């Protein structure tokens, strides 16, 4: 079943009738706000509301991650896990057309209303595993803050391998897949930040021994995963201070220099310890390969061969 929200195609054909995750009542508040206000009002709302979910979902800074993603007006884009549309509108500005897949109907409604004037946007409300056989091939596929939830999307014995393979299956030859995700060994976790998904100190760096939800991966673990999946054409970038609110994006060709990494207190959603000065530790990595191991986040580009 398809309907229109503004100019956006809103497809409920594969929706199972229940949203399986939510930030709570704040989602109803955000929906009412974006329905009645233009994007130019978001920053004032964020400043007045002082709420993490409002900041996270509506801040324009989220779009900075696309500075590391090459998209042209001839490209078709598949955004897997589009949530409330933090980057969807920018993708529509850059690309020929954008197809979103999002499991939550409420979040998809928020996305549709905030981008209601986009005539090149289709949103499928569905589990990716359900809708993906009905999708075609695209020039660009994005997994921004999504790959870590692989076993929620893909029900198999090796969900992360299969998630990667399925995502690549929807790329045209020469197409690009982008994965943005926290580094399991990010320096901020050693310095006292809670693990982003479970809210527990040291959970990721200890190997997720007490939780069974989202999991992230280190640089080396990703390289092993790619080798096992036959992926060879890829490169790492390093959003700083993380991929959620990236203020800089480094790469292997341009690693940070001494004195550049000073925004280490942007872990705004949870309380944290401060066990050491992260800036000094990053400075001590200058000229070594350690930054790539302990960067807080990755933005990975994979080219389909």
Short mmCIF file of C-alpha atoms in Angstrom, two decimals:
data_model
loop_
_atom_site.label_atom_id
_atom_site.label_comp_id
_atom_site.label_asym_id
_atom_site.label_seq_id
_atom_site.Cartn_x
_atom_site.Cartn_y
_atom_site.Cartn_z
CA UNK A 1 0.00 0.00 0.00
CA UNK A 2 1.40 3.37 -1.05
CA UNK A 3 0.39 6.84 0.04
CA UNK A 4 1.82 10.32 -0.36
CA UNK A 5 3.12 12.63 2.37
CA UNK A 6 3.66 15.84 0.47
CA UNK A 7 5.62 14.74 -2.58
CA UNK A 8 7.19 11.74 -0.80
CA UNK A 9 6.11 8.21 -1.70
CA UNK A 10 5.34 6.44 1.58
CA UNK A 11 5.18 2.67 1.05
CA UNK A 12 3.58 0.45 3.72
CA UNK A 13 3.34 -2.67 1.57
CA UNK A 14 5.78 -4.63 3.75
CA UNK A 15 5.00 -3.03 7.12
CA UNK A 16 4.12 -5.60 9.79
CA UNK A 17 1.91 -3.24 11.80
CA UNK A 18 4.17 -2.71 14.83
CA UNK A 19 7.19 -0.53 15.59
CA UNK A 20 9.72 -2.69 17.42
CA UNK A 21 11.86 0.14 18.80
CA UNK A 22 11.31 3.73 19.87
CA UNK A 23 12.79 6.61 21.86
CA UNK A 24 9.41 6.92 23.61
CA UNK A 25 6.98 9.83 23.75
CA UNK A 26 9.62 12.22 22.41
CA UNK A 27 9.04 10.73 18.96
CA UNK A 28 5.41 11.95 19.01
CA UNK A 29 6.67 15.39 20.02
CA UNK A 30 9.23 15.48 17.21
CA UNK A 31 6.62 14.32 14.68
CA UNK A 32 4.25 17.12 15.72
CA UNK A 33 7.08 19.66 15.50
CA UNK A 34 8.37 18.72 12.04
CA UNK A 35 4.81 18.52 10.72
CA UNK A 36 4.15 22.13 11.76
CA UNK A 37 7.58 23.77 11.31
CA UNK A 38 10.15 24.24 8.52
CA UNK A 39 13.77 23.02 8.86
CA UNK A 40 14.86 26.60 9.56
CA UNK A 41 13.16 26.30 12.97
CA UNK A 42 14.99 23.16 14.05
CA UNK A 43 18.04 24.79 15.64
CA UNK A 44 15.93 27.03 17.89
CA UNK A 45 13.86 24.00 18.91
CA UNK A 46 17.02 22.02 19.71
CA UNK A 47 18.38 24.87 21.85
CA UNK A 48 15.15 25.30 23.80
CA UNK A 49 14.32 21.62 24.22
CA UNK A 50 17.75 20.50 25.50
CA UNK A 51 16.94 16.86 24.81
CA UNK A 52 19.39 14.31 23.42
CA UNK A 53 16.91 12.66 21.04
CA UNK A 54 15.90 16.05 19.59
CA UNK A 55 19.54 17.04 19.11
CA UNK A 56 20.57 13.69 17.66
CA UNK A 57 17.77 13.37 15.15
CA UNK A 58 17.37 17.00 14.02
CA UNK A 59 20.84 18.59 14.14
CA UNK A 60 22.18 19.64 10.74
CA UNK A 61 25.67 18.60 11.94
CA UNK A 62 24.63 15.00 11.28
CA UNK A 63 24.83 15.76 7.56
CA UNK A 64 28.57 16.42 7.81
CA UNK A 65 29.16 12.69 7.41
CA UNK A 66 28.25 13.09 3.73
CA UNK A 67 31.37 15.19 3.18
CA UNK A 68 33.16 11.84 2.96
CA UNK A 69 30.61 10.35 0.57
CA UNK A 70 30.90 11.07 -3.15
CA UNK A 71 27.40 11.52 -4.59
CA UNK A 72 26.43 13.21 -7.86
CA UNK A 73 23.09 14.24 -9.36
CA UNK A 74 23.17 11.17 -11.61
CA UNK A 75 23.36 8.74 -8.68
CA UNK A 76 20.60 6.60 -7.24
CA UNK A 77 20.89 6.01 -3.49
CA UNK A 78 19.59 3.32 -1.14
CA UNK A 79 19.60 4.49 2.49
CA UNK A 80 19.21 1.47 4.77
CA UNK A 81 17.99 2.41 8.24
CA UNK A 82 17.01 6.02 7.53
CA UNK A 83 15.44 6.62 10.97
CA UNK A 84 14.03 10.18 11.25
CA UNK A 85 15.88 11.42 8.17
CA UNK A 86 18.95 13.07 9.68
CA UNK A 87 20.76 12.79 6.33
CA UNK A 88 17.90 11.91 3.98
CA UNK A 89 17.16 15.46 2.88
CA UNK A 90 20.79 16.11 2.05
CA UNK A 91 20.94 12.87 0.07
CA UNK A 92 17.91 14.04 -1.92
CA UNK A 93 19.66 17.34 -2.65
CA UNK A 94 22.76 15.53 -3.92
CA UNK A 95 21.32 12.52 -5.76
CA UNK A 96 18.94 11.77 -8.62
CA UNK A 97 16.63 9.80 -6.35
CA UNK A 98 16.73 8.24 -2.88
CA UNK A 99 15.07 5.08 -1.59
CA UNK A 100 14.87 4.66 2.20
CA UNK A 101 14.19 1.51 4.18
CA UNK A 102 13.22 1.99 7.83
CA UNK A 103 11.57 -0.46 10.23
CA UNK A 104 9.77 2.18 12.35
CA UNK A 105 6.63 3.73 10.90
CA UNK A 106 6.75 6.66 13.32
CA UNK A 107 10.34 7.53 12.43
CA UNK A 108 9.52 7.17 8.75
CA UNK A 109 6.62 9.59 9.15
CA UNK A 110 8.98 12.11 10.74
CA UNK A 111 11.38 11.64 7.83
CA UNK A 112 8.60 12.09 5.28
CA UNK A 113 7.17 15.23 6.87
CA UNK A 114 10.56 16.94 7.24
CA UNK A 115 11.30 16.15 3.56
CA UNK A 116 7.76 16.51 2.21
CA UNK A 117 8.90 18.75 -0.66
CA UNK A 118 11.29 16.14 -2.09
CA UNK A 119 9.83 14.58 -5.23
CA UNK A 120 12.77 12.15 -5.57
CA UNK A 121 12.21 10.28 -2.28
CA UNK A 122 10.56 6.92 -1.59
CA UNK A 123 10.36 5.50 1.94
CA UNK A 124 9.67 1.80 2.56
CA UNK A 125 8.47 1.03 6.08
CA UNK A 126 9.75 -2.53 6.53
CA UNK A 127 12.46 -4.76 7.85
CA UNK A 128 15.29 -4.67 5.33
CA UNK A 129 15.35 -8.46 5.15
CA UNK A 130 11.71 -8.44 4.04
CA UNK A 131 11.82 -5.67 1.45
CA UNK A 132 15.30 -6.15 -0.03
CA UNK A 133 14.34 -8.90 -2.54
CA UNK A 134 12.05 -6.31 -4.14
CA UNK A 135 14.72 -3.62 -4.47
CA UNK A 136 16.91 -3.12 -7.51
CA UNK A 137 20.49 -1.92 -7.92
CA UNK A 138 21.81 1.49 -6.90
CA UNK A 139 24.89 3.61 -7.42
CA UNK A 140 25.27 4.23 -3.69
CA UNK A 141 24.14 2.29 -0.60
CA UNK A 142 24.51 3.79 2.89
CA UNK A 143 24.63 2.10 6.28
CA UNK A 144 25.01 5.11 8.57
CA UNK A 145 24.78 3.90 12.17
CA UNK A 146 23.09 0.71 11.00
CA UNK A 147 25.60 -2.09 10.44
CA UNK A 148 26.01 -2.67 14.19
CA UNK A 149 22.35 -3.78 14.33
CA UNK A 150 22.93 -6.47 11.70
CA UNK A 151 21.53 -9.35 13.69
CA UNK A 152 18.29 -7.39 14.21
CA UNK A 153 17.92 -6.97 10.43
CA UNK A 154 19.28 -10.31 9.21
CA UNK A 155 18.27 -13.60 10.78
CA UNK A 156 21.04 -16.03 9.97
CA UNK A 157 23.99 -17.79 11.59
CA UNK A 158 26.39 -15.10 10.32
CA UNK A 159 24.23 -11.95 10.18
CA UNK A 160 27.06 -9.42 9.70
CA UNK A 161 28.63 -11.31 6.81
CA UNK A 162 25.22 -11.78 5.24
CA UNK A 163 24.22 -8.15 5.83
CA UNK A 164 27.35 -6.99 4.03
CA UNK A 165 26.83 -9.40 1.14
CA UNK A 166 23.17 -8.44 0.75
CA UNK A 167 23.98 -4.72 0.80
CA UNK A 168 26.64 -5.23 -1.88
CA UNK A 169 24.14 -7.19 -3.96
CA UNK A 170 22.13 -4.00 -4.42
CA UNK A 171 25.06 -2.07 -5.90
CA UNK A 172 25.66 -1.60 -9.59
CA UNK A 173 29.16 -2.54 -10.78
CA UNK A 174 31.45 0.24 -9.62
CA UNK A 175 28.87 1.38 -7.04
CA UNK A 176 29.87 2.41 -3.54
CA UNK A 177 28.76 1.17 -0.14
CA UNK A 178 29.34 3.46 2.85
CA UNK A 179 29.40 2.18 6.43
CA UNK A 180 29.57 4.67 9.32
CA UNK A 181 29.99 3.06 12.73
CA UNK A 182 31.71 3.43 16.08
CA UNK A 183 35.07 1.71 16.53
CA UNK A 184 34.86 -1.00 19.19
CA UNK A 185 38.33 0.11 20.33
CA UNK A 186 37.65 3.86 20.14
CA UNK A 187 39.87 5.86 22.48
CA UNK A 188 36.87 7.49 24.14
CA UNK A 189 35.83 4.11 25.57
CA UNK A 190 39.20 3.64 27.28
CA UNK A 191 38.99 7.23 28.56
CA UNK A 192 35.67 6.66 30.32
CA UNK A 193 32.78 7.04 27.82
CA UNK A 194 30.00 4.50 28.04
CA UNK A 195 29.50 2.16 25.09
CA UNK A 196 27.06 4.03 22.84
CA UNK A 197 24.47 1.28 22.38
CA UNK A 198 24.27 -0.42 25.78
CA UNK A 199 25.29 2.45 28.09
CA UNK A 200 27.85 0.41 30.01
CA UNK A 201 31.47 1.35 30.58
CA UNK A 202 34.06 -0.84 28.81
CA UNK A 203 31.43 -3.20 27.36
CA UNK A 204 32.74 -2.99 23.80
CA UNK A 205 36.43 -3.10 24.59
CA UNK A 206 35.78 -6.10 26.84
CA UNK A 207 34.13 -7.88 23.90
CA UNK A 208 30.42 -7.45 24.74
CA UNK A 209 30.55 -10.16 27.38
CA UNK A 210 27.39 -9.08 29.27
CA UNK A 211 25.08 -7.83 26.49
CA UNK A 212 23.51 -9.31 23.38
CA UNK A 213 22.47 -6.41 21.17
CA UNK A 214 24.29 -4.13 18.77
CA UNK A 215 28.01 -4.78 18.36
CA UNK A 216 30.73 -2.72 16.75
CA UNK A 217 34.04 -3.75 15.23
CA UNK A 218 37.69 -2.72 15.27
CA UNK A 219 39.74 -1.76 12.22
CA UNK A 220 41.35 -5.21 12.07
CA UNK A 221 38.02 -7.00 12.62
CA UNK A 222 36.54 -5.14 9.66
CA UNK A 223 39.49 -6.10 7.48
CA UNK A 224 39.01 -9.75 8.43
CA UNK A 225 35.28 -9.51 7.69
CA UNK A 226 35.96 -7.98 4.29
CA UNK A 227 38.47 -10.71 3.43
CA UNK A 228 35.97 -13.41 4.37
CA UNK A 229 33.35 -11.77 2.15
CA UNK A 230 35.71 -11.37 -0.82
CA UNK A 231 35.80 -7.57 -0.50
CA UNK A 232 39.13 -6.05 -1.57
CA UNK A 233 38.46 -2.52 -2.83
CA UNK A 234 37.81 -0.41 0.28
CA UNK A 235 39.22 2.48 2.25
CA UNK A 236 38.83 3.77 5.78
CA UNK A 237 38.03 7.33 6.80
CA UNK A 238 37.90 8.58 10.38
CA UNK A 239 35.11 10.99 11.40
CA UNK A 240 36.05 13.03 14.46
CA UNK A 241 35.00 13.25 17.24
CA UNK A 242 32.69 10.52 15.92
CA UNK A 243 30.40 9.78 12.97
CA UNK A 244 27.28 11.14 14.72
CA UNK A 245 28.51 14.73 14.94
CA UNK A 246 31.55 14.79 12.66
CA UNK A 247 33.45 18.06 12.65
CA UNK A 248 36.43 16.65 10.71
CA UNK A 249 36.91 13.57 8.53
CA UNK A 250 40.43 12.20 8.25
CA UNK A 251 41.75 9.46 5.99
CA UNK A 252 44.84 7.31 5.58
CA UNK A 253 46.08 9.99 3.16
CA UNK A 254 45.52 12.77 5.71
CA UNK A 255 45.80 11.67 9.33
CA UNK A 256 45.48 14.19 12.19
CA UNK A 257 48.49 16.18 13.27
CA UNK A 258 49.58 17.25 16.74
CA UNK A 259 47.12 19.65 18.35
CA UNK A 260 44.20 18.99 15.96
CA UNK A 261 42.05 16.65 18.07
CA UNK A 262 40.62 18.79 20.86
CA UNK A 263 36.84 18.09 20.71
CA UNK A 264 36.75 15.10 23.03
CA UNK A 265 33.85 16.08 25.28
CA UNK A 266 31.06 15.71 22.72
CA UNK A 267 29.68 12.51 24.27
CA UNK A 268 26.48 14.37 25.12
CA UNK A 269 23.94 11.60 25.60
CA UNK A 270 25.39 9.91 28.69
CA UNK A 271 27.52 10.67 31.72
CA UNK A 272 31.15 9.60 31.50
CA UNK A 273 34.37 9.30 33.45
CA UNK A 274 37.45 11.29 32.47
CA UNK A 275 40.30 8.89 33.12
CA UNK A 276 42.92 10.73 31.07
CA UNK A 277 43.35 13.61 28.63
CA UNK A 278 42.38 12.20 25.23
CA UNK A 279 43.95 15.12 23.35
CA UNK A 280 47.37 14.34 24.81
CA UNK A 281 47.02 10.67 23.96
CA UNK A 282 46.01 11.49 20.39
CA UNK A 283 49.00 13.83 20.14
CA UNK A 284 51.25 11.00 21.26
CA UNK A 285 49.91 8.95 18.31
CA UNK A 286 51.07 11.55 15.78
CA UNK A 287 53.36 9.98 13.20
CA UNK A 288 52.34 6.44 14.17
CA UNK A 289 49.65 4.05 13.01
CA UNK A 290 47.90 4.03 16.37
CA UNK A 291 45.28 6.64 15.43
CA UNK A 292 43.74 4.24 12.92
CA UNK A 293 43.43 1.62 15.65
CA UNK A 294 41.91 3.91 18.28
CA UNK A 295 39.86 6.40 16.22
CA UNK A 296 36.40 6.74 17.72
CA UNK A 297 34.53 6.04 14.48
CA UNK A 298 34.95 4.77 10.96
CA UNK A 299 33.46 5.80 7.64
CA UNK A 300 34.28 2.96 5.24
CA UNK A 301 33.89 3.15 1.48
CA UNK A 302 33.61 -0.16 -0.39
CA UNK A 303 33.62 -0.18 -4.20
CA UNK A 304 31.86 -3.07 -5.90
CA UNK A 305 34.33 -4.68 -8.25
#
